[in-house]
Amino acid sequence: MKSKLCRLFLFFSDQIPKARCTGIKVSCLFFSFLLLNCGFSPVLLANVATTADIDQNVKGIVKDKDGKPLEGATVTIKGTSVGTQTDRYGEFTFPNLEKGSVLVVTYTGYLAQEIKLADQTKIEIILQEDPAALEEVVVVAFGQQKRTDMVGSVTQVKPENLRIPSSNLTTALAGQAAGIIAYQRSGEPGMDNADFFIRGVTSFGTGKVDPLILIDGVEVGVTEMARLRPDDIESFTIMKDATSTALYGARGANGVIYVTTKQGKEGPASISFRSEASYSAPTRNVELADPITYMNLYNDALQSRSPLERPYFTREYIDATEEGNYPILFPQVDWREELFKTHTINHRHNLNIRGGGKVARYYVAGSYAQDNGLLKVDPVNNFNNNIDLKSYTLRANVNVDVTKSTELIVRLNGIFDDYNGPIEGGKSLFEKVVRSSPVEFLPTYPKDADHEYVQHIMFGRPGDAERSFINPYADMVSGYRDYTRSVMMAQMELKQDLGFITPGLRFRSMFNTNRTSRFEIRRSYNPFYYGITSSDRRTGDYTLEVFNESSGTEYLDYNVPGGDGVRVQNSIFYMESAIDYSRVFNDKHSVSGLLVNIIRSSIDAHATNLQVSLPSRNVGVSGRGTYSYDSRYYAEFNFGYNGSERFHESHRFGFFPSFGLAWSVSNEKFWEPWKEKIHNFRVRGTYGLVGNDQIGSATDRFFYISEVDMSSGGRSYTFGQQSRRTLSGINVRRYANPGITWETAYKKNLAVELGLFNKVEIQADFFSEIRKNILMNRADIPTTMGLTADVSANVGEVSGQGMDMSVDFSHSFNNQMWLQARGNFTYATNKYRVYEEPTYDKEWWKSRIGQPLNQPRGYLAERLFIDDDEVQNSPFQDFTGQPNIAGDIKYKDNNNAGSINSLDEVPIGFPTVPQIIYGVGFSFGWKALDLSAFFQGSAYSSFFVDPVAVQPFVDGKQILQAFADDHFSLNNPDVYALWPRLSINNHNNNVVRSTWWLHNGDFLRLKQAEIGFSLPENMRRRLHAKTARFYVSGTNLFNLSHFKLWDSEMGGDGLGYPLQRVFNLGINVTF
Amino acid sequence: MKYLKTTIIACIIAVSVGCNKWIDVVPDNVASLEYAFRMRSTAERYMAGCYSYIPNFGSMYYNPGLYGADEFWLSSDKATWTNWNIARGQQSVSSPLINYWTGGSGGTDLWEAISECNIFLEHIGIVPDMDNYEKRQWAAEVKFLKAYYHFLLLRSYGPIPIMRENIPISASGEEVRVFRRPVDEVFEYIVELITEAEEDLPLQLMNENSEYGRITLPIALGYKAKILTYAASPLFNGNSTYANFANHDGTVLFNIEYSEEKWKQAVDALEQAIMVAHLQGYQLYEFPLNQQTQNIPDSLHLGLTNRGTVTDQWNREIIWGHNSSTTQLQTWIQPKALSEEQRVYSTPNGSTGVPLKIASLFYTENGVPIDEDRTWDYNNRYGLKVAEFEDRYYIKQGETTVAFNFDREPRFYGSLGFDRGIWYGQGNFNQEEPYWLRLMIGEFGGKQQAGWHSVTGYYAKKLVHYTNSNSANSTYNAVNYPWVILRLGDLYLLYAEALNELNGPTAEVYDYLDRIRSKAGLLGVLDAWQGFSRIPDKPQTKEGLREIIQRERAIDMAFEGERFWDLRRWRTAPDELNQPITGWDVDQNNTIGFYRERVLFDQQFRVKDYFWPIQQQDLIVNKNLVQNPGW
């Protein structure tokens, strides 16, 4: 099978450069790719390519006027579509050229050049810059603008910077772009989307706070963006201020991420292939104490609060365990080792083909990625319970020139995830490691003489213990789940040049539909649990007995869960039509205008109630007008007029205007003297409004009508005797409030751009925002009103401010050496301006006003109590539970009331969302070698270690090594010990939120490093490849932070699936 | 080409025309509150919602009366049980336990309950397809519930705001900030509301099989009488502790004047309630013998009568029951093992212990307190004794246990399980070879780990239905009996109490007291004291009789969740709840070690513990509310 496929591929790889590429061939090739991608390896490709033969050539090199080679310039023979592209060194080779043929060389941003061939076999072509296209083009809302004309605040990220060895694009965002606050809390395949916000969070409550994501103009979810392959991305843009987002009035308030995918290019087919394999392992594991320490400390914990209790683990038991003669009777279990492997191998493959003729151009790409989890699989089961996430993407963008002035674009995109994994997910299993007793039973017992005929795995778990033990191994291997998620996106866009009406007028219309489907199937059996019922400590004999003979099963059962997010069927229709106009009058007055109409409708099949089942809809008209004079003075006006189905008729539409001004100082006459040194100096400012209709939780729509649960289980009551009759009650879940309307952001932005020595580009934006009409619950309604639901209103206000800046440096040395460096920095802070809360007369610190959002609040832990007398003589700490003793946490009595209660809680630490995110990186190249490294950091954030999650012994939890080493005890009466006095039960006093558990979330990590080697020309020739590069890269290579228990980027989720350190091997070949 | 251009221009115009209708997605008939009262069936369900706020008294987590006083004690690993934390003095202002004011920590949100009742009462009139009489009946039921919820709040918090009608959501801040009202006014309102409901309530339910639990006239009359007895009790009648307890505007919340009239009202109401209950056929319970139990001796029969009063579902003594699940409660009460086989695989965990002081309350076999009985060796009560042949239905013959357990009244053996004590039923109905408990370390019923056994060595057998079986591995089949909220015996005891308070010892008082005693197999109160007590004249004084009535109530209604409230109502809590909680030393494996009294907890009752604290946050939101004294 494999060899046949090789031949098939050989056929195509041979044919394509020569043949005129047709759509059919392309799709054939793509089909072969799909067949191949499972068993295909880069080595195979190399073998195939060496067999191709080489003819007489014409060699050429394409350079710019400074002599710098141009990579990717298109060289075609005039009158045909036969052509090629230049490689990394600007070189191209043409086989078998007739004398007298004319070569056409084109390159974006340069004027096309024609060369008639004489006898020469080596030619050098120097392209002249096209003054019109010289400027970098930036994607803006519903269009494009020249970088130099920008008034709004927009950051463009180079797609190659987003290329990290991960199949999740969101994990690459942190530190890559000025203005993005991002962090990743989990490393679990399929659950590892990073959280990201543009310029921080400026709203609170349950509504949407993360940015609007658009791919090719269409709103998509985070997962769709996560599955994008950097190779397919043409541009990645972040829109931050009012001017750049106002056109998305309905949903732009939290900023916009706009991605466009690559389109076809006129020229011969260019095939690019990338393949990566990576080694992935946790950046850090949580250290647990060994079983002997566990038992000793358990006894200490028991007796610290009940001194009369007998030790739970007797001396003999501990000694016998330590001796280890009878590991079945006296087990010592390392649950992490039982459950997880130390590392896993993942791989990713991408293939794309790009080309086209005069009439049609295409870009077709497919990718495949497989991410494996760290879970072990029991050989007795013949199914795989490890995480295995396969994701496939398929993209076809085709542009057709229907007439000279009409262009039709069809984009098809499919994203498919096939997941196989444990029933309850990796996070929960990692957390269970900490919750499982290391000494009382084994994960599985070997078959003994009494159980010779048992067919199932004999899982361990005592059935009669009063402590509720769990056996995570049984939970892990007793079943598996599959889910399948597919997103199909079909898009048609029509562009019409209306120059015949008036020059510069264009029209375009786009229709798009997205269909998402996700379903899940779980298959599992009920494990049989065994325990030792009697044993002889001298001989090691024991009897095993099954505890749940009636409920265990040997056969698999299945279920198809239907909960929220588990089963998704969703259809989104979107349409936009726009007229735009742009023209330059008298070479000085540049005018443009845009008017766009949008309609969007989304409907979900898996609705939980009638109101949620209704479609979500938006309509809107947006517009833009720009004027610039002489490339020096710029003005721009934008507006969005949007309607949302969620609000009452009278508040349904919102108008969101914005305007901006810019001044290119360096284009002024008087700047001439400094132009050499400071080639660009520009200031710009914008002000405007943007809206957000996604307020409240997703299930809480239509605030203007009430929501009544006509059959509420919580309100049910049972009457009757033998055949009891249960009537479910009626419950108001929301009270109608027709006044609820848009959340509105008032944004200001002021920016300075500076270009130095033609090498350094600096851009700094200072922004501030006031978010008004934030939906929140009314706080002044006493409980005596007896309302069954909270009453909410648009009363909250938040202000936010900060700055983001980026510095880019690039320099080419003479001897084929180049260096690029970049850095960016984002600082975003915010505070409540209006927050409805009761009047705090005395306890002013309870008020949120003036405090940042996500501000942790808690008690001020002073230290631990020295002794029991001090407990008696200190203010009473009012936390229900057992009385405090020496070594429990002592809190500060802020209001001097003589007791510690909720009035003493104060804001503590930094907000949980980092206020500063920064990144610094460089790339360096010398001949065929290139090297890059990127550091990313986060600062000004705090997080709580959840003491309930880590507290030793409670609910069978283990004790972390750090706590075993450093806790208060009578032998170690350290009042600043890491862990207070041990307890076998939850001790409320010690687990309330306080400064004791608050940690600094700052970190700096080597996020990415890469070394690449590009094959020299002679070897590439043999491969028929235009470029070929091998590289080794790694992510999360090291981390500096104050916090030592786990990777601090995970914040409070540290016991979950750890972040991954990845070492990666890749190859990228272009034909 | 021209055609194309025209088409394109037409398209531009077509798509640019936005349509407002497009976003009007809500259809007309989306359910709103009005839909609840469009039909009889939905209105009935709304009424069920009003019932649903009756606290789940049959659950160990929701009934402060069960674990909140001194009747039950748990091992220290149950520190999360909110109601037990009340007993341990952990009630708090920041997060009150059993919070009836805002809901949470085991308490239902009773203000919400009242608001729901008000909505029902406002709307029931508009239901089109109902007869008027039925509307009036339903309204009367809900009025009773509204009064009942006010009473539950009053009982827990003392003076409370009265929510006669709902305040609209749009009301201004000042209107919604209600004040607490004086206790007398609240009682008056509650009684008035029940009286108003009485005329429309049915004497009995037409269809008990599907309606049991609905409010009837006997329930309303009985509960009203109970409420009036509360109003007359020392906590609310002439209590000067709260003389200075007033709202910010000066309204005094407790009337410090004693009023005999309050007892008069209670007596009248009780008289009427008992009369109507008798007319409807309610009578004191007696265990009906069946084919399994037909041969049991009187002693076991009396024990089963004691157990069955609560656990025999829908028996004729129960006036009002709540259909919540009691199976979970029973698994926490029934001992883990009644035999060697049940030692390992067993669902019941029997974590509920009964302190020695409660076991001491039960009379001797002569019907007088253990420290008064001339024939019972009180001083040697902690000595050991071997069970003889005549003890065999109570204590396993030939086994040694503490003298304390010998020669007690039948209710002692019916209500309590103890080491070496007979445990009849639970799948073993052979009266000659019944189950008996072995609770010392190493024995099947002994402590294995910190929890899962009685920390005192006594079990509350009374609450375990005698047929519950621990049949197969990890399966416990329990009879899910409804929790008793009001029973006839309760009314008798209240009546005796109220009559004594009003008129002192009279024949009528003795009569009602003796009915309870005779059900328990005891001599009448006068005969018993004359015959056996060291204080034979005790029943003849008002104070002496009061003490006897209170003790009788504590014994007869043990574990029914009443003692918690009675001790507060009588203001005897500072005496009763300031004693150490003790039990046998269950960590021992021999008789001598086991039967040593061991202190488990030094219980404290402070003056502030009479009433719940209001959550701090509520006082901040409503500045017109004052906190209860001491909190």
Tab-separated table of C-alpha atoms in Angstrom, chain A residues 302 306 308-310 312 402-406 440 463-467 494 496 498 500-501 507 509 511 533 545-550 573 575-577 579 597-601 610-611 614-619 621 642-646 649 652-653 701-702 704-712 714-725 727-732 735 778-789 791 838-841 843 846 859 876 878-883 895 900-904 984-986 988, chain B residues 1 4-5 8-9 11-12 15-27 29-36 42-54 76-80 85 88-95 97 101-102 109 111-113 115-116 119 141 161 163 166-173 176-178 207-214 313-314 320-324 336 343-346 441 447-452 473-475 480-482 485 587-589 598 601 616-618 620-623 625:
chain	number	residue	atom	x	y	z
A	302	LEU	CA	-4.950	13.151	63.887
A	306	SER	CA	-7.651	14.891	69.143
A	308	LEU	CA	-6.535	11.064	72.878
A	309	GLU	CA	-7.037	9.317	69.540
A	310	ARG	CA	-4.983	6.241	68.840
A	312	TYR	CA	-4.459	5.613	62.704
A	402	VAL	CA	-15.487	36.464	-13.689
A	403	THR	CA	-15.045	39.618	-15.703
A	404	LYS	CA	-12.270	42.151	-15.738
A	405	SER	CA	-13.906	44.002	-12.920
A	406	THR	CA	-15.635	41.167	-11.096
A	440	GLU	CA	-3.934	1.772	51.967
A	463	GLY	CA	-15.215	-0.679	50.625
A	464	ASP	CA	-15.869	-0.235	54.296
A	465	ALA	CA	-13.512	2.546	55.152
A	466	GLU	CA	-15.076	5.622	56.616
A	467	ARG	CA	-12.711	7.721	54.595
A	494	LEU	CA	-18.233	38.753	-4.821
A	496	GLN	CA	-17.227	44.268	-8.238
A	498	LEU	CA	-17.729	50.015	-9.995
A	500	PHE	CA	-17.604	52.618	-14.572
A	501	ILE	CA	-19.837	54.673	-12.335
A	507	PHE	CA	-18.811	46.887	-4.184
A	509	SER	CA	-20.817	41.111	-0.835
A	511	PHE	CA	-22.148	35.150	2.338
A	533	THR	CA	-10.278	-8.567	54.411
A	545	GLU	CA	-12.680	-9.935	48.625
A	546	VAL	CA	-14.732	-8.065	46.125
A	547	PHE	CA	-16.744	-5.249	47.625
A	548	ASN	CA	-19.206	-4.476	44.908
A	549	GLU	CA	-20.099	-7.747	43.380
A	550	SER	CA	-23.596	-6.589	42.499
A	573	PHE	CA	-25.373	32.504	8.816
A	575	MET	CA	-23.769	38.147	5.261
A	576	GLU	CA	-22.092	41.422	4.638
A	577	SER	CA	-22.323	43.836	1.731
A	579	ILE	CA	-19.626	49.739	-0.951
A	597	ASN	CA	-24.386	46.215	5.988
A	598	ILE	CA	-24.234	43.052	8.040
A	599	ILE	CA	-26.702	40.373	9.023
A	600	ARG	CA	-25.878	37.556	11.338
A	601	SER	CA	-27.999	34.766	12.680
A	610	LEU	CA	-37.149	27.883	24.897
A	611	GLN	CA	-35.504	31.259	25.172
A	614	LEU	CA	-34.386	31.134	19.687
A	615	PRO	CA	-31.871	32.378	17.132
A	616	SER	CA	-29.384	35.078	18.069
A	617	ARG	CA	-29.355	37.812	15.543
A	618	ASN	CA	-27.567	40.996	14.748
A	619	VAL	CA	-28.091	43.513	12.000
A	621	VAL	CA	-24.892	49.299	9.183
A	642	ASN	CA	-26.163	47.817	15.316
A	643	GLY	CA	-29.172	45.965	16.530
A	644	SER	CA	-29.306	42.906	18.730
A	645	GLU	CA	-32.231	40.589	19.335
A	646	ARG	CA	-31.543	40.496	23.045
A	649	GLU	CA	-37.449	47.250	20.904
A	652	ARG	CA	-32.465	47.438	20.427
A	653	PHE	CA	-30.197	49.582	18.298
A	701	ARG	CA	-31.108	36.179	27.110
A	702	PHE	CA	-34.000	38.548	26.502
A	704	TYR	CA	-36.849	42.459	28.662
A	705	ILE	CA	-39.061	39.436	29.237
A	706	SER	CA	-39.269	37.284	32.308
A	707	GLU	CA	-38.160	33.719	32.319
A	708	VAL	CA	-40.255	31.196	34.143
A	709	ASP	CA	-39.413	27.580	34.694
A	710	MET	CA	-42.812	25.974	34.390
A	711	SER	CA	-41.589	22.693	35.756
A	712	SER	CA	-38.991	23.259	38.390
A	714	GLY	CA	-36.284	22.536	42.965
A	715	ARG	CA	-39.819	23.665	43.711
A	716	SER	CA	-41.358	20.240	43.729
A	717	TYR	CA	-43.257	18.750	46.586
A	718	THR	CA	-44.436	15.237	47.206
A	719	PHE	CA	-47.917	14.487	48.421
A	720	GLY	CA	-49.683	11.220	49.029
A	721	GLN	CA	-49.100	7.898	50.693
A	722	GLN	CA	-48.362	4.650	48.888
A	723	SER	CA	-48.275	6.045	45.385
A	724	ARG	CA	-46.809	9.372	46.166
A	725	ARG	CA	-47.447	12.209	43.807
A	727	LEU	CA	-45.702	18.001	41.625
A	728	SER	CA	-42.940	20.102	40.176
A	729	GLY	CA	-43.367	23.744	40.995
A	730	ILE	CA	-43.059	26.947	39.037
A	731	ASN	CA	-40.114	29.200	39.465
A	732	VAL	CA	-39.297	32.660	38.178
A	735	TYR	CA	-37.698	39.169	36.269
A	778	ARG	CA	-28.777	45.007	42.151
A	779	ALA	CA	-27.243	44.790	45.567
A	780	ASP	CA	-29.596	46.847	47.683
A	781	ILE	CA	-32.535	44.461	47.617
A	782	PRO	CA	-32.911	42.891	51.050
A	783	THR	CA	-33.557	39.189	51.237
A	784	THR	CA	-36.871	39.896	52.931
A	785	MET	CA	-38.182	40.695	49.439
A	786	GLY	CA	-38.016	36.969	48.827
A	787	LEU	CA	-37.083	37.247	45.162
A	788	THR	CA	-36.293	33.950	43.485
A	789	ALA	CA	-33.844	35.514	41.068
A	791	VAL	CA	-32.559	41.607	39.604
A	838	PRO	CA	-24.486	48.339	50.009
A	839	THR	CA	-23.209	51.482	51.649
A	840	TYR	CA	-20.204	50.566	53.699
A	841	ASP	CA	-19.995	53.317	56.300
A	843	GLU	CA	-15.939	49.085	56.622
A	846	LYS	CA	-15.298	46.241	51.667
A	859	TYR	CA	-8.209	38.134	55.294
A	876	PHE	CA	-12.379	35.389	68.096
A	878	ASP	CA	-15.485	33.373	63.448
A	879	PHE	CA	-15.152	30.481	61.018
A	880	THR	CA	-17.385	27.574	61.791
A	881	GLY	CA	-15.585	24.367	62.505
A	882	GLN	CA	-13.248	23.094	65.152
A	883	PRO	CA	-11.700	25.487	67.634
A	895	ASN	CA	-12.176	46.863	62.238
A	900	ILE	CA	-12.678	38.248	62.792
A	901	ASN	CA	-15.536	37.851	60.359
A	902	SER	CA	-16.412	38.712	56.793
A	903	LEU	CA	-16.162	42.427	57.584
A	904	ASP	CA	-12.429	42.006	57.973
A	984	ILE	CA	-7.262	15.291	59.147
A	985	ASN	CA	-10.473	17.225	58.718
A	986	ASN	CA	-11.171	20.402	56.879
A	988	ASN	CA	-12.274	26.184	58.093
B	1	MET	CA	-22.232	43.765	-19.610
B	4	LEU	CA	-24.617	42.675	-15.293
B	5	LYS	CA	-24.102	46.165	-13.996
B	8	ILE	CA	-25.189	44.362	-9.393
B	9	ILE	CA	-26.663	47.711	-8.542
B	11	CYS	CA	-28.229	43.636	-5.506
B	12	ILE	CA	-26.543	46.425	-3.608
B	15	VAL	CA	-28.950	43.717	0.587
B	16	SER	CA	-28.419	47.129	2.042
B	17	VAL	CA	-31.974	47.398	3.204
B	18	GLY	CA	-31.811	46.230	6.792
B	19	CYS	CA	-34.892	44.745	8.303
B	20	ASN	CA	-35.803	45.359	11.898
B	21	LYS	CA	-38.138	42.424	11.910
B	22	TRP	CA	-35.125	40.225	11.369
B	23	ILE	CA	-34.031	40.588	14.935
B	24	ASP	CA	-37.459	40.273	16.500
B	25	VAL	CA	-37.028	36.604	17.304
B	26	VAL	CA	-39.157	36.128	20.414
B	27	PRO	CA	-42.480	34.448	19.668
B	29	ASN	CA	-46.305	32.783	23.832
B	30	VAL	CA	-43.147	32.652	25.909
B	31	ALA	CA	-43.999	31.542	29.404
B	32	SER	CA	-44.259	34.306	31.957
B	33	LEU	CA	-45.611	34.363	35.465
B	34	GLU	CA	-49.167	34.821	34.178
B	35	TYR	CA	-48.970	31.404	32.539
B	36	ALA	CA	-48.808	29.818	35.955
B	42	THR	CA	-50.360	24.939	36.626
B	43	ALA	CA	-51.870	26.728	39.626
B	44	GLU	CA	-51.723	23.456	41.518
B	45	ARG	CA	-48.066	23.171	40.715
B	46	TYR	CA	-47.501	26.705	41.879
B	47	MET	CA	-49.107	25.661	45.140
B	48	ALA	CA	-46.734	22.697	45.317
B	49	GLY	CA	-43.954	25.255	45.029
B	50	CYS	CA	-45.346	27.004	48.107
B	51	TYR	CA	-45.248	23.697	49.982
B	52	SER	CA	-41.739	22.957	48.772
B	53	TYR	CA	-40.210	25.413	51.226
B	54	ILE	CA	-41.226	23.374	54.250
B	76	SER	CA	-15.239	14.764	65.300
B	77	ASP	CA	-14.925	13.979	61.605
B	78	LYS	CA	-18.497	15.205	61.079
B	79	ALA	CA	-17.392	18.762	61.769
B	80	THR	CA	-18.999	19.897	58.525
B	85	ASN	CA	-22.106	22.927	64.626
B	88	ARG	CA	-20.993	22.954	69.309
B	89	GLY	CA	-21.386	26.717	69.585
B	90	GLN	CA	-20.165	27.445	66.084
B	91	GLN	CA	-23.084	29.617	65.017
B	92	SER	CA	-21.682	32.651	63.276
B	93	VAL	CA	-22.522	36.066	61.943
B	94	SER	CA	-20.564	35.821	58.706
B	95	SER	CA	-22.168	32.624	57.550
B	97	LEU	CA	-25.763	27.943	60.135
B	101	TRP	CA	-33.188	34.233	56.496
B	102	THR	CA	-31.293	34.060	53.225
B	109	ASP	CA	-34.959	30.596	52.205
B	111	TRP	CA	-38.556	34.899	52.909
B	112	GLU	CA	-38.639	33.507	49.430
B	113	ALA	CA	-41.229	31.017	50.640
B	115	SER	CA	-43.023	35.791	48.772
B	116	GLU	CA	-44.097	32.758	46.727
B	119	ILE	CA	-47.731	35.608	44.647
B	141	GLU	CA	-53.731	26.122	52.525
B	161	PRO	CA	-40.565	41.810	59.658
B	163	MET	CA	-44.554	40.447	54.848
B	166	ASN	CA	-45.167	41.476	48.321
B	167	ILE	CA	-43.407	44.745	47.719
B	168	PRO	CA	-43.066	45.414	43.975
B	169	ILE	CA	-39.588	44.990	42.511
B	170	SER	CA	-39.693	48.531	41.257
B	171	ALA	CA	-40.216	49.865	44.779
B	172	SER	CA	-37.803	52.457	46.054
B	173	GLY	CA	-34.939	51.648	48.373
B	176	VAL	CA	-37.962	47.659	50.641
B	177	ARG	CA	-35.962	48.295	53.784
B	178	VAL	CA	-38.428	46.789	56.197
B	207	ASN	CA	-57.897	11.291	48.609
B	208	GLU	CA	-55.146	10.554	51.098
B	209	ASN	CA	-53.255	8.394	48.680
B	210	SER	CA	-52.421	11.297	46.424
B	211	GLU	CA	-52.898	14.256	48.734
B	212	TYR	CA	-51.439	13.255	52.099
B	213	GLY	CA	-49.406	16.175	53.346
B	214	ARG	CA	-51.874	18.850	52.246
B	313	GLN	CA	-45.987	5.821	58.320
B	314	TRP	CA	-49.407	7.483	58.210
B	320	TRP	CA	-49.118	16.360	59.886
B	321	GLY	CA	-46.247	14.628	58.125
B	322	HIS	CA	-43.715	15.736	55.576
B	323	ASN	CA	-42.952	13.409	52.675
B	324	SER	CA	-39.263	14.093	52.581
B	336	LYS	CA	-23.229	-0.448	61.190
B	343	ARG	CA	-19.189	-6.047	59.964
B	344	VAL	CA	-17.535	-5.514	56.606
B	345	TYR	CA	-20.128	-4.901	53.960
B	346	SER	CA	-22.643	-2.586	55.359
B	441	ILE	CA	-13.394	-2.624	70.334
B	447	LYS	CA	-15.289	1.144	66.730
B	448	GLN	CA	-13.114	0.404	63.738
B	449	GLN	CA	-12.114	3.928	62.785
B	450	ALA	CA	-12.859	7.470	63.832
B	451	GLY	CA	-16.383	7.624	62.417
B	452	TRP	CA	-19.018	5.042	61.671
B	473	ASN	CA	-23.650	-6.417	50.589
B	474	SER	CA	-23.794	-2.661	50.665
B	475	THR	CA	-27.572	-2.580	50.383
B	480	ASN	CA	-38.998	5.880	53.846
B	481	TYR	CA	-41.454	7.114	56.432
B	482	PRO	CA	-42.650	10.722	56.289
B	485	ILE	CA	-44.316	17.496	62.114
B	587	ASP	CA	-12.275	3.000	72.639
B	588	GLN	CA	-12.080	0.133	75.140
B	589	ASN	CA	-12.152	-3.579	74.543
B	598	ARG	CA	-16.051	9.945	79.199
B	601	PHE	CA	-17.475	18.031	74.719
B	616	GLN	CA	-23.936	40.488	58.406
B	617	GLN	CA	-24.474	41.229	54.743
B	618	ASP	CA	-28.227	41.570	55.307
B	620	ILE	CA	-25.489	46.137	55.586
B	621	VAL	CA	-28.033	45.957	52.787
B	622	ASN	CA	-30.967	46.847	54.999
B	623	LYS	CA	-29.828	49.382	57.557
B	625	LEU	CA	-32.658	45.812	60.534
